[in-house]
Each structure stands twice: as structure tokens, then as C-alpha cells.
Tab-separated table of C-alpha atoms in Angstrom:
chain	number	residue	atom	x	y	z
A	1	MET	CA	-62.983	-42.148	-26.335
A	2	THR	CA	-60.885	-38.983	-26.129
A	3	VAL	CA	-57.135	-38.944	-26.699
A	4	GLY	CA	-56.615	-37.927	-23.073
A	5	LYS	CA	-58.631	-40.852	-21.767
A	6	GLU	CA	-56.797	-43.274	-24.070
A	7	ARG	CA	-53.415	-42.022	-22.898
A	8	ARG	CA	-54.342	-42.247	-19.239
A	9	LEU	CA	-55.798	-45.735	-19.661
A	10	LYS	CA	-52.455	-46.884	-21.045
A	11	ARG	CA	-50.905	-45.948	-17.690
A	12	ILE	CA	-53.373	-48.306	-15.965
A	13	MET	CA	-53.833	-51.106	-18.509
A	14	GLN	CA	-50.876	-52.771	-20.194
A	15	LYS	CA	-50.752	-53.553	-23.929
A	16	ASP	CA	-52.520	-56.859	-23.263
A	17	ASN	CA	-55.492	-54.799	-21.971
A	18	LYS	CA	-55.009	-56.262	-18.502
A	19	THR	CA	-54.061	-54.685	-15.199
A	20	VAL	CA	-52.932	-55.358	-11.632
A	21	ILE	CA	-54.380	-52.676	-9.356
A	22	VAL	CA	-53.807	-52.455	-5.604
A	23	PRO	CA	-56.563	-50.491	-3.833
A	24	MET	CA	-55.597	-48.969	-0.485
A	25	ASP	CA	-58.605	-46.813	0.308
A	26	HIS	CA	-59.262	-48.918	3.426
A	27	GLY	CA	-57.981	-46.199	5.765
A	28	VAL	CA	-61.307	-44.391	5.432
A	29	THR	CA	-63.503	-47.481	5.538
A	30	ILE	CA	-61.889	-49.528	8.311
A	31	GLY	CA	-58.927	-47.449	9.508
A	32	PRO	CA	-55.111	-47.737	9.349
A	33	ILE	CA	-55.027	-51.527	9.382
A	34	GLN	CA	-51.951	-53.726	9.090
A	35	GLY	CA	-50.111	-53.145	5.839
A	36	ILE	CA	-51.201	-49.560	5.233
A	37	THR	CA	-49.981	-47.796	8.357
A	38	ASN	CA	-47.012	-46.389	6.410
A	39	MET	CA	-48.354	-45.644	2.941
A	40	GLN	CA	-45.091	-44.680	1.267
A	41	HIS	CA	-43.443	-47.878	2.493
A	42	ILE	CA	-46.134	-50.154	1.069
A	43	ILE	CA	-46.320	-48.181	-2.177
A	44	ASN	CA	-42.556	-48.587	-2.614
A	45	GLN	CA	-42.984	-52.346	-2.195
A	46	LEU	CA	-45.772	-52.439	-4.765
A	47	ILE	CA	-43.762	-50.408	-7.254
A	48	ALA	CA	-40.875	-52.847	-6.783
A	49	GLY	CA	-43.279	-55.652	-7.669
A	50	LYS	CA	-44.385	-53.706	-10.768
A	51	ALA	CA	-48.031	-53.156	-9.837
A	52	ASP	CA	-49.781	-51.404	-12.709
A	53	ALA	CA	-51.620	-48.963	-10.452
A	54	VAL	CA	-52.445	-48.085	-6.863
A	55	LEU	CA	-55.783	-46.681	-5.721
A	56	VAL	CA	-55.903	-44.245	-2.800
A	57	HIS	CA	-57.913	-41.330	-1.440
A	58	LYS	CA	-56.955	-37.760	-2.321
A	59	GLY	CA	-55.192	-36.940	0.943
A	60	ILE	CA	-52.834	-39.878	0.598
A	61	ALA	CA	-52.325	-39.163	-3.113
A	62	LYS	CA	-51.083	-35.677	-2.222
A	63	ARG	CA	-48.513	-37.032	0.244
A	64	VAL	CA	-46.928	-40.039	-1.442
A	65	ASP	CA	-44.681	-40.566	-4.447
A	66	THR	CA	-46.294	-42.995	-6.885
A	67	SER	CA	-43.722	-42.564	-9.647
A	68	GLY	CA	-43.382	-45.902	-11.404
A	69	THR	CA	-47.023	-46.914	-11.226
A	70	GLY	CA	-50.431	-45.576	-12.207
A	71	LEU	CA	-52.427	-43.463	-9.763
A	72	ILE	CA	-56.176	-43.933	-9.292
A	73	VAL	CA	-57.926	-41.525	-6.926
A	74	MET	CA	-61.007	-42.761	-5.050
A	75	LEU	CA	-63.946	-40.376	-5.166
A	76	SER	CA	-66.317	-42.262	-2.807
A	77	ALA	CA	-66.185	-42.855	0.929
A	78	MET	CA	-67.992	-43.950	4.079
A	79	SER	CA	-66.537	-45.412	7.269
A	80	ASN	CA	-67.687	-48.612	8.935
A	81	LEU	CA	-68.398	-46.504	12.026
A	82	SER	CA	-71.402	-45.087	10.220
A	83	PRO	CA	-74.819	-46.683	10.817
A	84	ASN	CA	-75.230	-46.589	7.032
A	85	ILE	CA	-71.944	-47.965	5.745
A	86	ASN	CA	-73.341	-49.009	2.348
A	87	SER	CA	-74.216	-45.430	1.436
A	88	LYS	CA	-71.079	-44.174	-0.293
A	89	VAL	CA	-70.830	-40.411	-0.804
A	90	GLN	CA	-68.599	-38.383	-3.091
A	91	VAL	CA	-65.667	-36.798	-1.263
A	92	CYS	CA	-63.457	-35.761	-4.183
A	93	SER	CA	-64.177	-34.262	-7.598
A	94	VAL	CA	-62.793	-35.269	-10.976
A	95	GLN	CA	-61.196	-31.831	-11.245
A	96	GLU	CA	-59.416	-32.262	-7.911
A	97	ALA	CA	-58.129	-35.675	-9.015
A	98	ILE	CA	-56.752	-34.036	-12.159
A	99	ARG	CA	-54.956	-31.419	-10.074
A	100	ILE	CA	-53.407	-34.197	-7.962
A	101	GLY	CA	-52.136	-35.893	-11.130
A	102	ALA	CA	-54.436	-38.925	-11.241
A	103	ASP	CA	-54.398	-41.312	-14.180
A	104	ALA	CA	-57.942	-42.479	-13.348
A	105	VAL	CA	-60.677	-42.053	-10.765
A	106	SER	CA	-62.960	-44.540	-9.045
A	107	VAL	CA	-66.536	-44.493	-7.767
A	108	HIS	CA	-68.059	-47.100	-5.431
A	109	VAL	CA	-71.692	-48.173	-5.876
A	110	ASN	CA	-73.496	-50.709	-3.704
A	111	VAL	CA	-76.238	-52.016	-5.965
A	112	GLY	CA	-79.266	-52.932	-3.907
A	113	ALA	CA	-78.481	-50.654	-0.966
A	114	PRO	CA	-81.261	-48.313	0.245
A	115	GLU	CA	-79.322	-45.323	-1.172
A	116	GLU	CA	-78.639	-46.970	-4.540
A	117	ASP	CA	-80.521	-44.147	-6.299
A	118	LYS	CA	-78.152	-41.501	-4.972
A	119	MET	CA	-75.060	-43.559	-5.780
A	120	LEU	CA	-76.248	-44.255	-9.334
A	121	LYS	CA	-77.038	-40.582	-9.870
A	122	ASN	CA	-73.525	-39.741	-8.719
A	123	LEU	CA	-71.988	-42.416	-10.967
A	124	GLY	CA	-73.749	-40.964	-13.992
A	125	LYS	CA	-72.600	-37.432	-13.131
A	126	VAL	CA	-68.988	-38.502	-12.581
A	127	ALA	CA	-68.980	-40.516	-15.832
A	128	ASP	CA	-70.029	-37.401	-17.739
A	129	GLU	CA	-67.313	-35.315	-16.067
A	130	CYS	CA	-64.749	-38.011	-16.868
A	131	ASP	CA	-65.709	-37.826	-20.544
A	132	VAL	CA	-65.382	-34.043	-20.501
A	133	TYR	CA	-61.906	-34.136	-18.933
A	134	GLY	CA	-60.591	-37.305	-20.585
A	135	MET	CA	-60.342	-39.185	-17.285
A	136	PRO	CA	-60.800	-42.990	-17.122
A	137	LEU	CA	-63.420	-44.193	-14.646
A	138	LEU	CA	-63.186	-47.399	-12.614
A	139	ALA	CA	-66.581	-48.263	-11.118
A	140	MET	CA	-66.611	-50.557	-8.099
A	141	MET	CA	-69.974	-52.284	-8.510
A	142	TYR	CA	-70.955	-54.487	-5.585
A	143	PRO	CA	-74.339	-56.181	-5.045
A	144	ARG	CA	-75.108	-55.310	-1.412
A	145	GLY	CA	-78.432	-54.700	0.219
A	146	PRO	CA	-81.568	-56.154	1.827
A	147	LYS	CA	-82.614	-58.059	-1.307
A	148	ILE	CA	-79.133	-59.508	-1.952
A	149	ILE	CA	-78.932	-63.019	-0.530
A	150	ASP	CA	-75.545	-63.936	-2.025
A	151	GLU	CA	-73.130	-61.170	-3.069
A	152	HIS	CA	-71.292	-63.637	-5.328
A	153	ASP	CA	-74.364	-64.955	-7.155
A	154	VAL	CA	-73.786	-64.720	-10.894
A	155	HIS	CA	-77.098	-62.993	-11.601
A	156	VAL	CA	-76.622	-60.107	-9.171
A	157	VAL	CA	-72.912	-59.750	-10.009
A	158	ALA	CA	-73.652	-59.633	-13.750
A	159	HIS	CA	-76.438	-57.121	-13.107
A	160	ALA	CA	-74.187	-54.886	-11.007
A	161	ALA	CA	-71.369	-55.002	-13.568
A	162	ARG	CA	-73.728	-54.218	-16.415
A	163	ILE	CA	-75.153	-51.214	-14.561
A	164	GLY	CA	-71.653	-49.757	-14.263
A	165	ALA	CA	-71.022	-50.189	-17.976
A	166	GLU	CA	-74.480	-48.859	-18.890
A	167	LEU	CA	-73.826	-45.675	-16.917
A	168	GLY	CA	-70.453	-44.923	-18.480
A	169	ALA	CA	-67.625	-46.626	-16.564
A	170	ASP	CA	-64.489	-47.608	-18.495
A	171	ILE	CA	-63.500	-50.458	-16.147
A	172	ILE	CA	-65.689	-52.455	-13.774
A	173	LYS	CA	-64.524	-53.937	-10.483
A	174	THR	CA	-66.823	-56.536	-8.981
A	175	ASN	CA	-66.989	-59.799	-7.055
A	176	TYR	CA	-65.733	-63.072	-8.484
A	177	THR	CA	-68.603	-65.547	-8.725
A	178	GLY	CA	-66.630	-68.581	-7.576
A	179	ASN	CA	-66.022	-70.520	-10.779
A	180	ILE	CA	-64.905	-69.999	-14.352
A	181	GLU	CA	-68.162	-70.834	-16.115
A	182	SER	CA	-70.366	-68.512	-14.075
A	183	PHE	CA	-67.885	-65.638	-14.290
A	184	LYS	CA	-67.824	-66.000	-18.073
A	185	THR	CA	-71.460	-64.938	-17.945
A	186	VAL	CA	-70.461	-61.739	-16.152
A	187	ILE	CA	-67.680	-61.015	-18.642
A	188	GLU	CA	-69.759	-61.748	-21.730
A	189	SER	CA	-72.581	-59.469	-20.608
A	190	CYS	CA	-70.330	-56.518	-19.751
A	191	PRO	CA	-69.035	-54.461	-22.711
A	192	VAL	CA	-66.083	-52.964	-20.806
A	193	PRO	CA	-63.117	-54.641	-19.052
A	194	VAL	CA	-63.892	-56.347	-15.731
A	195	VAL	CA	-61.407	-56.793	-12.873
A	196	ILE	CA	-62.022	-58.871	-9.766
A	197	ALA	CA	-62.143	-57.711	-6.165
A	198	GLY	CA	-60.080	-59.586	-3.606
A	199	GLY	CA	-62.498	-59.612	-0.712
A	200	PRO	CA	-61.419	-60.611	2.826
A	201	LYS	CA	-57.888	-61.805	3.540
A	202	CYS	CA	-57.371	-65.363	2.238
A	203	LYS	CA	-55.924	-68.055	4.489
A	204	THR	CA	-53.125	-68.899	2.028
A	205	PRO	CA	-51.515	-67.118	-0.958
A	206	LYS	CA	-52.540	-70.030	-3.172
A	207	GLU	CA	-56.212	-69.118	-2.717
A	208	ILE	CA	-55.870	-65.665	-4.260
A	209	LEU	CA	-53.546	-66.963	-6.975
A	210	GLN	CA	-56.101	-69.628	-7.903
A	211	THR	CA	-58.965	-67.140	-7.926
A	212	THR	CA	-56.946	-64.807	-10.142
A	213	SER	CA	-55.993	-67.605	-12.520
A	214	ASP	CA	-59.589	-68.788	-12.844
A	215	SER	CA	-60.902	-65.268	-13.411
A	216	ILE	CA	-58.380	-64.671	-16.192
A	217	LYS	CA	-59.434	-67.943	-17.827
A	218	ALA	CA	-63.004	-66.674	-17.685
A	219	GLY	CA	-61.985	-63.502	-19.522
A	220	ALA	CA	-61.315	-61.006	-16.752
A	221	SER	CA	-58.980	-58.105	-17.485
A	222	GLY	CA	-57.080	-58.392	-14.228
A	223	LEU	CA	-57.618	-57.592	-10.600
A	224	SER	CA	-58.065	-54.875	-8.025
A	225	ILE	CA	-57.004	-56.583	-4.811
A	226	GLY	CA	-56.097	-54.903	-1.523
A	227	ARG	CA	-55.705	-56.873	1.713
A	228	ASN	CA	-54.485	-60.043	0.018
A	229	ILE	CA	-51.610	-57.971	-1.349
A	230	PHE	CA	-50.738	-55.257	1.176
A	231	GLN	CA	-51.158	-57.646	4.126
A	232	ALA	CA	-49.146	-60.401	2.458
A	233	GLU	CA	-45.914	-61.590	4.046
A	234	ASN	CA	-44.046	-60.128	1.074
A	235	PRO	CA	-46.203	-57.659	-0.923
A	236	THR	CA	-43.543	-57.250	-3.612
A	237	LEU	CA	-43.445	-60.963	-4.361
A	238	ILE	CA	-47.214	-61.466	-4.297
A	239	VAL	CA	-47.599	-58.645	-6.839
A	240	LYS	CA	-44.971	-60.304	-9.029
A	241	ALA	CA	-46.761	-63.642	-8.720
A	242	LEU	CA	-50.160	-62.157	-9.553
A	243	SER	CA	-48.699	-60.190	-12.460
A	244	ALA	CA	-47.154	-63.379	-13.815
A	245	ILE	CA	-50.643	-64.888	-13.959
A	246	VAL	CA	-52.410	-61.790	-15.295
A	247	HIS	CA	-49.830	-60.640	-17.830
A	248	GLY	CA	-47.632	-63.690	-18.371
A	249	GLY	CA	-50.162	-66.502	-18.426
A	250	ALA	CA	-48.339	-68.298	-15.625
A	251	SER	CA	-49.972	-71.236	-13.870
A	252	VAL	CA	-50.723	-71.177	-10.164
A	253	GLU	CA	-47.805	-73.556	-9.613
A	254	GLN	CA	-45.422	-71.265	-11.500
A	255	ALA	CA	-46.678	-68.260	-9.537
A	256	LEU	CA	-46.151	-70.107	-6.246
A	257	LYS	CA	-42.507	-70.610	-7.187
A	258	ILE	CA	-42.113	-66.826	-7.366
A	259	LEU	CA	-43.214	-66.802	-3.729
A	260	GLY	CA	-40.685	-69.502	-2.936
A	261	GLU	CA	-43.365	-72.122	-2.278
């Protein structure tokens, strides 16, 4: 690993090699939904909660102040208005992310989708460019496609995560498999840090706190959670509560007290 990549990774991962990332690339995928209509406002709230990094598309990155947290620029995109939503295409280069001031970049791959070949080819190309420029790469590896019956099945999740590591990613984001024992299998078979995705909005804050706690017990290196943070009643407090679990080893009950519950 180059010195540049090591230095940038330290802006994303804390000394415990764990991280709390808040992705807000949803504006391209599903539009300006609740919580991300005013990007600077939500970013200020996340910084106040001491999120380790935010993840946004290049246009937003150019227009907001992320001082106080790491900046990850998303390189992949496709809207849900497309008839082929699972086919993510590259919309930003590593070089452009460097010019913006990114600390890392991210690529989205839907393993099992009809266009998996194109997405994997792009992942390999971006990984090489990241090595050349000393840029950390977060690969969002999701099992999605005609042959995928259960996107949270341990076998397909472990396979997707391993593909990302095999092709050069520095951090893998993927689905939580639902329990500690099965997710240990994912962690043990992936040679780079794994962070969990948040998925759809949970009914209660306790749900996402419990999922985070269980994933950390399984060996995860943190989380990359969007809607369950930026659509929370108090995004600053939910980030603090999640960080207490990820970085402080807090229990779910202790984290709930941060939320005043």
C-alpha cells in the first residue's frame, strides 16, 4: 500500500481500524428524498455527531463543506427511473475525485446482474487507478440479479464480498446476513475490512443499533448506513449512538441512552 493511500485511509478509518460512514448518493438513485434535500444542513449534523466520513456524488462534493469528516466520492450511478437499474455505470474518474479533494472513492457492483461483466471490468480498472494515485477504494458489493433468491444469504454475500477483495478494493460494503455466526463467515473469508449496509429505513432506532452491534461482534469494521441515519429524528444523536457501538464497544442499551430512550 502506498503512503498516499495509507494517509487517506486514516481519514476514513480510525485507529481501531473501524469506521462510521454515511452514504448520501441517493439523490441520483431515488431523488432528493427526506433528509437529503439540503445537503449542507445534513452534513453539518453528521459532522456534529462525529461521523468518520460522508459519501456523495461529485456534484455535491464540489458544493458542500465537509471539513471535519472524511470525503468519499461515488464513481457509479444509475437512477431507479431506468429500466435497467442494476447496471451501474461510471460517472466520475479517480482523477476528478482527487481534484475535488476526496479521501476515498467508491464503486458499486451488483453481483449477479446481467451487466455484472461490465461492472467487474470497471471495478478492476478503477482499482488499478486507485493504486496508481494512492486513493483508497470502497467497493459496494451487492448480490442482485435473476439467480439471487435471497440478497442476505451468507453464501452469496460472502461471494460478493470476496469478489471485491479479489479485484483490489480496500474496503468492502455489503449486506448483513442477519446473525452473528453467518456474518463471521463473510468476515473470515474476506481479506480486507468489511462494513455493513443499512438497507431500507428501519421501524425503530433500536433495530439498526442491534444490527450494528451484532455485525461488530461478528468482526465487521463498521458501517456505511444512509437512510437510517439521515432520515432519523436526530441524525447527530444516531451517529453518536452508532459510533459508541462501533468505536466505543457500547451495548445497544447504552447507545439507546444517547438517543434519550
